[in-house]
Coordinates of C-alpha atoms and ligand atoms in Angstrom, one line a residue:
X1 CA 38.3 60.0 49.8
X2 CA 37.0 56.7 48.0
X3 CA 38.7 56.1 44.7
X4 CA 37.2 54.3 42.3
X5 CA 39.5 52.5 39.8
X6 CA 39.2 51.5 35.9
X7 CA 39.0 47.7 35.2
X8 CA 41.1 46.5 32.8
X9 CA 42.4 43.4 32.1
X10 CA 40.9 41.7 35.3
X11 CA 42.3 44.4 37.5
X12 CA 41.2 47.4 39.4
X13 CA 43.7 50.0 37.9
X14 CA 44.2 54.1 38.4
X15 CA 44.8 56.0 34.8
X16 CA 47.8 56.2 33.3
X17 CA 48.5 59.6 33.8
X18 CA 47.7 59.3 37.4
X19 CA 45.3 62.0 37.5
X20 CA 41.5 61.9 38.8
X21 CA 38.5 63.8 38.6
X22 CA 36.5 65.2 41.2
X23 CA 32.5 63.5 41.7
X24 CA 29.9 64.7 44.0
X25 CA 26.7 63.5 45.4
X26 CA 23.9 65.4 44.0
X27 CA 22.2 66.0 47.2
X28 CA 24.6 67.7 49.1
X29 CA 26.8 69.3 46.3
X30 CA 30.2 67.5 48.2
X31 CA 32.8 66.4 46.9
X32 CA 32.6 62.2 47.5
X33 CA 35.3 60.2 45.5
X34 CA 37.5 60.5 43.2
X35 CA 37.5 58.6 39.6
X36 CA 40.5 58.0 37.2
X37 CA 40.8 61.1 34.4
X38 CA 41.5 58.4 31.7
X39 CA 42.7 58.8 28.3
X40 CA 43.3 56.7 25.0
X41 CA 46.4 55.2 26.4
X42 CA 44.3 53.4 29.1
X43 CA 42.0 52.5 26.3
X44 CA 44.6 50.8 24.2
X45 CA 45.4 48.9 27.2
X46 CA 42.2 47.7 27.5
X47 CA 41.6 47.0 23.9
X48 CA 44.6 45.0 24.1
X49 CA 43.4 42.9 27.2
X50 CA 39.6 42.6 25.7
X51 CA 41.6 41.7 22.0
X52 CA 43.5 39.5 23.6
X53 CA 40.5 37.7 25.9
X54 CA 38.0 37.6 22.3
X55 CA 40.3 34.5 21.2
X56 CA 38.7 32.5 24.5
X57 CA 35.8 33.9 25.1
X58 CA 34.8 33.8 21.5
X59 CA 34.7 30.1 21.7
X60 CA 33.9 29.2 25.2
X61 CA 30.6 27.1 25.3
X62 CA 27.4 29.1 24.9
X63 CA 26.0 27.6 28.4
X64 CA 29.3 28.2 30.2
X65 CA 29.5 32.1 29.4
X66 CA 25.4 32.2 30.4
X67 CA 26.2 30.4 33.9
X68 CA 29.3 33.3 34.2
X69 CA 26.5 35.9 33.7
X70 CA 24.2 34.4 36.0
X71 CA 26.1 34.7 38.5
X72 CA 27.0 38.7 38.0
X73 CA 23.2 38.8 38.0
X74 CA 23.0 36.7 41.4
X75 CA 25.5 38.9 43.1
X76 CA 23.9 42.1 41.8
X77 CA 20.8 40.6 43.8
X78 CA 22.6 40.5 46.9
X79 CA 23.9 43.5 46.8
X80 CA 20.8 45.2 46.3
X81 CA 20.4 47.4 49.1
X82 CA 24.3 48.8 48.8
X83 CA 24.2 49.1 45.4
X84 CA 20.6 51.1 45.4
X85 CA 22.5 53.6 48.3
X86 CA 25.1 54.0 45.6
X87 CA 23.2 54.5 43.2
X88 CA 21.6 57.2 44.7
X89 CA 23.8 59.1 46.2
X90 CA 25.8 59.0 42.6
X91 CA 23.1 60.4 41.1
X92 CA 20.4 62.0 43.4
X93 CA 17.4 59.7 42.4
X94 CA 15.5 58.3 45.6
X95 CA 17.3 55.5 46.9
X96 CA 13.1 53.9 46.8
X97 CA 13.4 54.0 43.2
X98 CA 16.9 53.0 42.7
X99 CA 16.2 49.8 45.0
X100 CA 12.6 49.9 42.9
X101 CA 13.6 50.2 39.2
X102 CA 17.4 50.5 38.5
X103 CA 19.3 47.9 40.7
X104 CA 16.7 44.9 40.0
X105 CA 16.9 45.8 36.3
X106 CA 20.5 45.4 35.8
X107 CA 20.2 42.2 37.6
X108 CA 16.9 41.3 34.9
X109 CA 19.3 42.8 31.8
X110 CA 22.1 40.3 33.2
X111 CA 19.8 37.8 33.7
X112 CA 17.6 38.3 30.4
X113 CA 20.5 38.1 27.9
X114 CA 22.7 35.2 29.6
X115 CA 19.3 32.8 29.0
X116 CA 18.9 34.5 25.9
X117 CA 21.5 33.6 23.7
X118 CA 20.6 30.2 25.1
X119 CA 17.4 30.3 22.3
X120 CA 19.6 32.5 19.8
X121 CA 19.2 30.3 16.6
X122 CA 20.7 30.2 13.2
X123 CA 18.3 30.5 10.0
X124 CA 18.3 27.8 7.8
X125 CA 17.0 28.3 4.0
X126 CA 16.3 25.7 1.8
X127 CA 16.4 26.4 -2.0
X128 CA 14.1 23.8 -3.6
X129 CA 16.2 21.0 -4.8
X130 CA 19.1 23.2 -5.3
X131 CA 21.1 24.1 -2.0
X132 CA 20.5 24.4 1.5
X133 CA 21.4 27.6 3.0
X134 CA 22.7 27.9 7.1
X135 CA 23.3 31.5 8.2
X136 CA 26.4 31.7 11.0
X137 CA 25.8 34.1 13.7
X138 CA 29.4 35.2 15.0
X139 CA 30.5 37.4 17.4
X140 CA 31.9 41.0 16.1
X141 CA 34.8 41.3 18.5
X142 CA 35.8 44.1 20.7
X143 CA 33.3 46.2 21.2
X144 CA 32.5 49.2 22.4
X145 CA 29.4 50.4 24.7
X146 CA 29.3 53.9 25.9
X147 CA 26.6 54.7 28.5
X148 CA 24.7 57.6 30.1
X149 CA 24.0 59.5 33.6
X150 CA 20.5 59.1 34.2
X151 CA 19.6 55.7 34.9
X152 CA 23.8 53.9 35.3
X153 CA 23.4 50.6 35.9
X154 CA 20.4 50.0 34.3
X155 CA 21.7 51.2 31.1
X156 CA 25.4 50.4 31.5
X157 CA 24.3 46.4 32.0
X158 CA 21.5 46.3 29.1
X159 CA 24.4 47.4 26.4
X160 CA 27.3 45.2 27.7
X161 CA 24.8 42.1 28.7
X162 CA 24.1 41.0 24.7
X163 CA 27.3 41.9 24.0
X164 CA 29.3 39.2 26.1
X165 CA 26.5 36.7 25.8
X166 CA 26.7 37.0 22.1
X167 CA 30.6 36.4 22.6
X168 CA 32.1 39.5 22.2
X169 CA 34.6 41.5 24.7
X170 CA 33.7 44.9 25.8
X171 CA 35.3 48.3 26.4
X172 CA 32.9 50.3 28.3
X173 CA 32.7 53.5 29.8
X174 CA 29.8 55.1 31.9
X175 CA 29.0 58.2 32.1
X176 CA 31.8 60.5 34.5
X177 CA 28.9 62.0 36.1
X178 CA 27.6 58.6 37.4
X179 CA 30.6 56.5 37.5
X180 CA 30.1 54.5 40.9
X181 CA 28.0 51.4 40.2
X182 CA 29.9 50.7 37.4
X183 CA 33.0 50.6 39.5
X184 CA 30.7 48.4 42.4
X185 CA 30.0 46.1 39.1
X186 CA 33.1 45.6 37.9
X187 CA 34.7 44.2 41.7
X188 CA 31.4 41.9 41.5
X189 CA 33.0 40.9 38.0
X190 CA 36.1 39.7 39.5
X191 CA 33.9 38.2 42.1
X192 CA 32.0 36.1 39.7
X193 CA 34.7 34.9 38.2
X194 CA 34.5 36.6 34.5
X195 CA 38.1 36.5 32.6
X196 CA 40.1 38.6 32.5
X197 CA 39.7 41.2 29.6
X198 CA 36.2 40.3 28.9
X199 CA 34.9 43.0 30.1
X200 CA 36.7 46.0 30.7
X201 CA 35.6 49.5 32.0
X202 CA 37.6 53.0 31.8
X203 CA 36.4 55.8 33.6
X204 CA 37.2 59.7 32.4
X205 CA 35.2 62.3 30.4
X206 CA 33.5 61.5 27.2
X207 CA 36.0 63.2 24.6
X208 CA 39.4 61.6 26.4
X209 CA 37.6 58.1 26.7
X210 CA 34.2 57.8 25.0
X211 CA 35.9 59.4 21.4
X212 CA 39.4 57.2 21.6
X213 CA 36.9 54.3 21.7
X214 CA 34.9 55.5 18.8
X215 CA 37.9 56.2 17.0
X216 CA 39.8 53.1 17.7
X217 CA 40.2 51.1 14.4
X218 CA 40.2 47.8 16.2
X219 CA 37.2 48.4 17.9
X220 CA 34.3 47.1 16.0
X221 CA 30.7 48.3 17.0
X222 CA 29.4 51.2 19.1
X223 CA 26.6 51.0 20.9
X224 CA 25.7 54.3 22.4
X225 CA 23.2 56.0 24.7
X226 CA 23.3 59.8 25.6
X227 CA 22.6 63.0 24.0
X228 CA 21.4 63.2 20.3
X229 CA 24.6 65.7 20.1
X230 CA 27.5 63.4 21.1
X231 CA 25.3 60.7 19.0
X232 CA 25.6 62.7 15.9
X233 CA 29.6 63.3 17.1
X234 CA 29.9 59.8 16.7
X235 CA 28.2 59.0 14.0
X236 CA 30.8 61.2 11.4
X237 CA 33.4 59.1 13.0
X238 CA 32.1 55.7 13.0
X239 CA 30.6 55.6 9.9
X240 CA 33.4 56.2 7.2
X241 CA 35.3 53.4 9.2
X242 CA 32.1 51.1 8.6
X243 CA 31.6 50.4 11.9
X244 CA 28.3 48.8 13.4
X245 CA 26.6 51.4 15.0
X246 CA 23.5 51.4 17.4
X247 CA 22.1 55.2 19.1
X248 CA 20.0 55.3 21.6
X249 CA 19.4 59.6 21.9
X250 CA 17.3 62.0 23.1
X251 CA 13.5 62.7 23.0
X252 CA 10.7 65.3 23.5
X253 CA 8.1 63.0 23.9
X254 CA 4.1 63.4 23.6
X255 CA 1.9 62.5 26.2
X256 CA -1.7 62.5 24.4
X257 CA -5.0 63.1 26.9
X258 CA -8.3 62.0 25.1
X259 CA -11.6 63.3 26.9
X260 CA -12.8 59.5 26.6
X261 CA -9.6 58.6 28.4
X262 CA -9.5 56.7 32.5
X263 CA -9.0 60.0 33.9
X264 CA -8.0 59.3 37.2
X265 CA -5.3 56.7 35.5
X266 CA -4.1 59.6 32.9
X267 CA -3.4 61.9 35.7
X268 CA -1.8 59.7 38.2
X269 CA 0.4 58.0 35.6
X270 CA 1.2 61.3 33.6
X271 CA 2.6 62.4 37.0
X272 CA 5.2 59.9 37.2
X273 CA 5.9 60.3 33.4
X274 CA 6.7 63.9 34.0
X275 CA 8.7 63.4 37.3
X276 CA 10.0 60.0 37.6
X277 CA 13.9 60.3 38.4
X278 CA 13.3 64.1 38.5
X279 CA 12.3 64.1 34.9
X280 CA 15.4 62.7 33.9
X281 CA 14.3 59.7 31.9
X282 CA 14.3 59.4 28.1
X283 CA 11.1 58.5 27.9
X284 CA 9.5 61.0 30.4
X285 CA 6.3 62.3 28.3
X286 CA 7.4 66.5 28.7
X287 CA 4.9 67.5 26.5
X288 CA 1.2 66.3 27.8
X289 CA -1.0 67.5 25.2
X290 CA -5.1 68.1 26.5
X291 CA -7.8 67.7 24.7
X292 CA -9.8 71.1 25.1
X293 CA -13.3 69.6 27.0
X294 CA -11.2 68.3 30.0
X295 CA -8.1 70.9 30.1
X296 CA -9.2 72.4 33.0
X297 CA -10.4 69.1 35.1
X298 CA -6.9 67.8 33.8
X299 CA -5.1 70.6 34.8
X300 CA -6.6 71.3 38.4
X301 CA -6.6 67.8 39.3
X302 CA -2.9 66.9 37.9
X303 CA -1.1 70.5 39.4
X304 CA -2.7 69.7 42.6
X305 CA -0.9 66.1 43.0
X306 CA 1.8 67.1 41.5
X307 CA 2.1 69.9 44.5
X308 CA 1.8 67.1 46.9
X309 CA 5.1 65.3 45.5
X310 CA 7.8 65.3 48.4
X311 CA 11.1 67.2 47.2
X312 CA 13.8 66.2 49.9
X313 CA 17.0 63.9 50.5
X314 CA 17.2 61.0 48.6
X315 CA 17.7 58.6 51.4
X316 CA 14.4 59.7 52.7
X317 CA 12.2 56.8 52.5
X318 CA 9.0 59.6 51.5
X319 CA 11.0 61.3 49.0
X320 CA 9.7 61.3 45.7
X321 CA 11.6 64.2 43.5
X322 CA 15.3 63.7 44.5
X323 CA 18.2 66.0 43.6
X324 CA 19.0 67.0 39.7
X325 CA 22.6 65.2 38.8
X326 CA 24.8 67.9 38.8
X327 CA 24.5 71.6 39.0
X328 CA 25.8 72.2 35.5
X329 CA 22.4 70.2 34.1
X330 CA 20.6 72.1 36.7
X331 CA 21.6 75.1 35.4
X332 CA 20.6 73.6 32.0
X333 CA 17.3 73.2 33.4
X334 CA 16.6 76.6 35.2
X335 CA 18.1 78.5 32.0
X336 CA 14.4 76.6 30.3
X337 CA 12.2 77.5 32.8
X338 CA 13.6 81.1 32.1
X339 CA 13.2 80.4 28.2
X340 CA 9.8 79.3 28.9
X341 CA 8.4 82.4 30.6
X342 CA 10.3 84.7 28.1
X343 CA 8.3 82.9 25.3
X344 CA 4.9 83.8 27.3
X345 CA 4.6 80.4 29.1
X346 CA 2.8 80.8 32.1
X347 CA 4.1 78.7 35.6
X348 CA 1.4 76.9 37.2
X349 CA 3.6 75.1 40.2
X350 CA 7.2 75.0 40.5
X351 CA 9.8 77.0 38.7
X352 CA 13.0 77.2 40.8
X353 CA 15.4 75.7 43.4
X354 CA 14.2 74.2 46.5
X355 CA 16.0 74.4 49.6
X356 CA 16.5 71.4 51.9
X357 CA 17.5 72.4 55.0
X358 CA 20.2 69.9 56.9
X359 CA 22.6 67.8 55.1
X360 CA 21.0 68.6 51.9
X361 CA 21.0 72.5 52.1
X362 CA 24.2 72.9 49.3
X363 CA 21.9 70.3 46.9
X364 CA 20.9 70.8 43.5
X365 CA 17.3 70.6 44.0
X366 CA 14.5 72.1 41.2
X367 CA 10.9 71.7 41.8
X368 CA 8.6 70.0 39.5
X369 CA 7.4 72.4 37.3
X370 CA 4.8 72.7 35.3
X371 CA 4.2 75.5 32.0
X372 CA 0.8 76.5 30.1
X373 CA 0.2 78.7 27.5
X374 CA 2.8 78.0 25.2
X375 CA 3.0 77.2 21.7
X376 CA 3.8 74.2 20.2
X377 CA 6.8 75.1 17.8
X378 CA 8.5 77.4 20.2
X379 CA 11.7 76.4 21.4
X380 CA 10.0 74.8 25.2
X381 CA 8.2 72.7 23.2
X382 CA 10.9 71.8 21.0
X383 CA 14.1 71.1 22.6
X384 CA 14.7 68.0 25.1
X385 CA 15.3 69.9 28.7
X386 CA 15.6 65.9 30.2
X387 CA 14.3 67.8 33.7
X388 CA 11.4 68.5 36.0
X389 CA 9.6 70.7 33.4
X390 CA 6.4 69.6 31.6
X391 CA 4.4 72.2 29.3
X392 CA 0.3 71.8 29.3
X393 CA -1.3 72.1 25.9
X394 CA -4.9 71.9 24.8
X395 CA -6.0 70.1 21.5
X396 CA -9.0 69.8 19.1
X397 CA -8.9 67.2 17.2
X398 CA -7.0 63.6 16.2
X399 CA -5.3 65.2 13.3
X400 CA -4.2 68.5 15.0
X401 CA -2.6 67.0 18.2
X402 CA -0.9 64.7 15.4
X403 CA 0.6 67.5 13.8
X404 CA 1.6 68.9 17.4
X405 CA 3.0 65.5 18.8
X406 CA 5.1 65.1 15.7
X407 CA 6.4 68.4 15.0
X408 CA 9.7 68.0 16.7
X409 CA 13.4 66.1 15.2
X410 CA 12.8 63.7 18.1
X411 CA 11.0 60.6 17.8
X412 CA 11.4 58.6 20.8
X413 CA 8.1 57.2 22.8
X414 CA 4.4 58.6 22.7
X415 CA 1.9 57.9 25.2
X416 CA -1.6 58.0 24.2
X417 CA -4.9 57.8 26.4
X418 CA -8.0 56.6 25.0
X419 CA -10.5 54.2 26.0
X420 CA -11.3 54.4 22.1
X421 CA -9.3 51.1 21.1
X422 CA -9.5 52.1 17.6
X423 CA -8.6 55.6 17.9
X424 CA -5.7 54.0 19.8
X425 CA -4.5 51.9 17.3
X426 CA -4.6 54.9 14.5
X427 CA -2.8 57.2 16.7
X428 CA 0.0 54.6 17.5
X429 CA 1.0 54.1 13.5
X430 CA 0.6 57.8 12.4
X431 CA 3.0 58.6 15.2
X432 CA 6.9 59.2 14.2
X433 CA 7.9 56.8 17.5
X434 CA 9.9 53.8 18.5
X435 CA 7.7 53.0 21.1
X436 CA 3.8 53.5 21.8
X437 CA 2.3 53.4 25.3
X438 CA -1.3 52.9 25.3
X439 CA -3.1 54.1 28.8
X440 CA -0.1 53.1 30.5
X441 CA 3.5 54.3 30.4
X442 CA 7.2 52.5 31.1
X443 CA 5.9 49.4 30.9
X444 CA 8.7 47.6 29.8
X445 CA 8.8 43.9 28.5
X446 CA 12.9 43.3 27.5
X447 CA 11.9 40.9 24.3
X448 CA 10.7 44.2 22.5
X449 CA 12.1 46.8 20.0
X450 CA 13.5 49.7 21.5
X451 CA 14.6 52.5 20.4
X452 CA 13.5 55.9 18.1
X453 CA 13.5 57.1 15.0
X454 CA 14.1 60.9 13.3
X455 CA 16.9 62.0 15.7
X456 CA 16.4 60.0 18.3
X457 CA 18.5 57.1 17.3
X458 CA 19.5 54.6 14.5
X459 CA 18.9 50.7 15.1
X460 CA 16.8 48.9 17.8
X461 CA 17.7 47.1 20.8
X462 CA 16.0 44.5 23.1
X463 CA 15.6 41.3 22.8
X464 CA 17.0 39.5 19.5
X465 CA 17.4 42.8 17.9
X466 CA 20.0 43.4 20.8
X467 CA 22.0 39.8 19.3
X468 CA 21.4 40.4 15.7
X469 CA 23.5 44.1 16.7
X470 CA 26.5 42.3 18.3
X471 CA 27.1 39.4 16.0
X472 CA 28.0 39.2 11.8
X473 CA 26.0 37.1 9.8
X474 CA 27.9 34.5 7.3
X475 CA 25.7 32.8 5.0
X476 CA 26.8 29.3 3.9
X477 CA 25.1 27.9 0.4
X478 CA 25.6 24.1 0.2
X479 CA 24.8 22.4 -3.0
X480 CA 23.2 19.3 -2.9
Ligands
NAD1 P1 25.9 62.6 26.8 O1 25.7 62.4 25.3 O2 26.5 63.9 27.3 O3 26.9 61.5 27.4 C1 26.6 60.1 27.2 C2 27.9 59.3 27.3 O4 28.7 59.7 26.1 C3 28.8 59.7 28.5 O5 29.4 58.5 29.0 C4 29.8 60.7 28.0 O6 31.0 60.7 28.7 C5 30.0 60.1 26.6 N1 30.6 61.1 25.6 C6 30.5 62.4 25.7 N2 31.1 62.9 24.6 C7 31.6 61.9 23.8 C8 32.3 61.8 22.6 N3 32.7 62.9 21.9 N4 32.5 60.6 22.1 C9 32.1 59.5 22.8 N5 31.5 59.5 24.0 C10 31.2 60.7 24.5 O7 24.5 62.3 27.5 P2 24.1 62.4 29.0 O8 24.0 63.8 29.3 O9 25.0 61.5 29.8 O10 22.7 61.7 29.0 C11 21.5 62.4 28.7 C12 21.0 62.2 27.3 O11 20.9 60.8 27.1 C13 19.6 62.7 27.1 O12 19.6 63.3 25.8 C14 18.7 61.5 27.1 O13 17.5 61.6 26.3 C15 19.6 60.5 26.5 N6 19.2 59.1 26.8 C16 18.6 58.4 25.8 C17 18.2 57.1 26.1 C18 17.6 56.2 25.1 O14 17.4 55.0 25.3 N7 17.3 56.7 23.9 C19 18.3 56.6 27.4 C20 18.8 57.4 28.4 C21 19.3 58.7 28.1

């Protein structure tokens, strides 16, 4: 059985304690590898190897740590194809998607931020004949980034990327239900070449790793993404030891249909913003509200593609809806498709398991699903399911599908179609969002903002906004 290893200190390490936890692929519901079942005495050690490395790496030359980076993003690049396999057989997603999106992302995250902080400038501020002011940008320290299951290396490499190339060292620890890429990343680490202790990565479950790291009082920033639970978990922590903290949480997101919308564009792109990575993205759009003259064209013409949308293994080259990450979030899943049809929703495709027969026959398979006739404050329409479930809603007017779109605690993305440039540009400021997709969706430029507001997260990240998180200021006033 593969065993994959915490890095610490430079070195490919079991736990402590010697023990492991069980992971499985997805698709076939077997047991695959083992990963260590880590606690805070393996994240002291590595606080003591990334403290320890923050004295050099802290001070190294700007262009030197951005070359060290490079190269992890180089390697990733070469790796592609193995690390797409891995990534999809850790998680379930179609190995076409991983290989698509997720591997050449990390790569683009590693690659974005090590030229980055190559531009990342200090503000002067000159105070008429007075003083000139020069603001010091300085890295925090150890740090600590805590990532989820649903897209692993992606998200794993854009937290730790603006942390090293800002200077800092990192603990991090991925998700236990996705642990394998970042285990493939950290032996490409040692590959490059990074020192030891810069970065290091312990594997376990969230309480016996993820809260140590929160808790630790030498560990000086958080940056989290996962549930808007665990985020709130953190929070109480973090905050009376004044720590930095960025959250990144969960959403319920609109997805907006204007009758002057490109129809044929709205329906083929509000597929894959319902299913992408089986629904399992944070910005899937799981609400798609209609406006009431094209419901029915929207409807019939957006149930019968989605019909059409291959379920199957997620090696298969024609797979498009792979297998849901583990059975417990399957079950999590089914239990609202249930809710759904107790609170009168009516099920237009989908609704349950699939079975694959051959290798994938034990699999945790759910088809896309799709729900009408619900209301907008029930509990379907309230609570993030993060799964292949999408409710259908019809609309009057601007101001009511407003009131619908903004009626949950979540405030991640919005997507709004309208050839109306003007209606588009109202709708996108009187929506409680982080981010506003205008006739497209996921279209993603890594210089902007991201992140959401009401419970779906505190601070932003991307770009600068991802530097000014994992450095202090110091503000020095010189007299003339
Ligand atoms: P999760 O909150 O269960 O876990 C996320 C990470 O936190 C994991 O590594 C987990 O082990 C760790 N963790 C669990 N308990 C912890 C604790 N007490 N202290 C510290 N760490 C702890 O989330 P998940 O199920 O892995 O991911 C799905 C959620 O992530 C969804 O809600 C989704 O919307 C959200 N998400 C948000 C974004 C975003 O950018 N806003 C992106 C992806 C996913």
């Amino acid at each position: 059985m593969k065993k994959i290893f915490n890095y610490i200190d430079g070195k490919l390490v079991s736990a402590k304690n010697g023990d492991w936890i069980d992971n499985f692929e997805p698709a076939t519901g077997e047991k695959y590898s083992l990963i260590p079942d880590s606690n805070a005495e393996d994240v002291e050690a590595a606080f003591i190897a990334a403290e320890k490395a923050f004295k050099s790496w802290s001070v190294r030359p700007v262009q030197e740590r951005s070359d060290i980076m490079l190269k992890i993003a180089s390697l990733i690049e070469s790796k592609q194809q193995d690390l797409a396999e891995a990534e999809s057989i850790d998680n379930g997603k179609p190995v076409d998607l991983a290989n698509a999106v997720d591997i050449p992302r990390a790569s683009s995250n590693m690659k974005f931020f090590a030229t980055g902080i190559l531009h990342y400038a200090s503000e002067s501020h000159q105070l008429n004949e007075v003083a000139i002011n020069y603001t010091l940008r300085k890295p925090i320290g150890v740090v600590g980034c805590i990532s989820p299951w649903n897209l692993p290396l992606y998200l794993f490499t854009w937290k730790i990327a603006p942390a090293l190339a800002a200077g800092n060292t990192v603990i991090a620890k991925p998700s236990e239900i996705t642990p394998m890429t970042a285990f493939l990343f950290s032996e490409i680490c040692i590959e490059a070449g990074l020192p030891n202790g810069v970065l290091n990565i312990v594997h376990g479950y969230g309480p016996k790793v993820g809260a140590p790291i929160t808790e630790h009082k030498g560990i000086k920033a958080i940056s989290f993404t996962g549930g808007t639970k665990t985020g709130e978990q953190i929070a109480k922590v973090a905050a009376p030891m004044f720590k930095k903290l960025s959250l990144e949480l969960g959403g319920k997101n609109p997805n907006i249909i204007f009758d002057d919308c490109n129809f044929n564009k709205a329906v083929s792109v509000s597929v894959l913003s319902s299913f992408a990575n089986q629904g399992q993205i944070c910005l899937c759009g799981s609400r798609i509200f209609i406006q009431e003259k094209i419901y029915e064209k929207f409807k019939s013409e957006f149930v019968k593609k989605v019909k059409k949308l291959t379920i199957g293994d997620p090696k298969n080259k024609e797979t498009k809806i792979g297998a849901i990450v583990s059975k417990d979030h399957m079950e999590k899943v089914k239990s609202y498709i249930d809710l759904a049809q107790q609170e009168g929703g009516i099920i237009l495709t989908g609704g349950g398991n699939r079975t694959i027969e051959g290798r994938c026959k034990d699999g945790y398979f759910l088809e896309p699903t799709v729900i009408e006739g619900l209301p907008y404050d029930c509990r379907t329409n309230q609570e993030e399911i993060f799964g292949p479930v999408v409710t259908l809603n019809s609309f009057k007017t601007e101001e009511e599908v407003l009131m619908y779109a903004n009626s949950t605690k979540y405030g991640l993305s919005s997507t709004v179609w309208t050839e109306n440039i003007t209606k588009a540009n109202r709708m996108a400021k009187a929506l409680d969002a982080g981010i506003v997709w205008i006739n497209c969706w996921l279209v993603r430029d890594l210089r902007t903002p991201f992140g959401g507001v009401k419970h779906s997260g505190v601070g932003r990240e991307g770009g600068f906004n991802a530097f000014n998180f994992f450095t202090e200021q110091t503000n020095v006033c010189i007299s003339y």
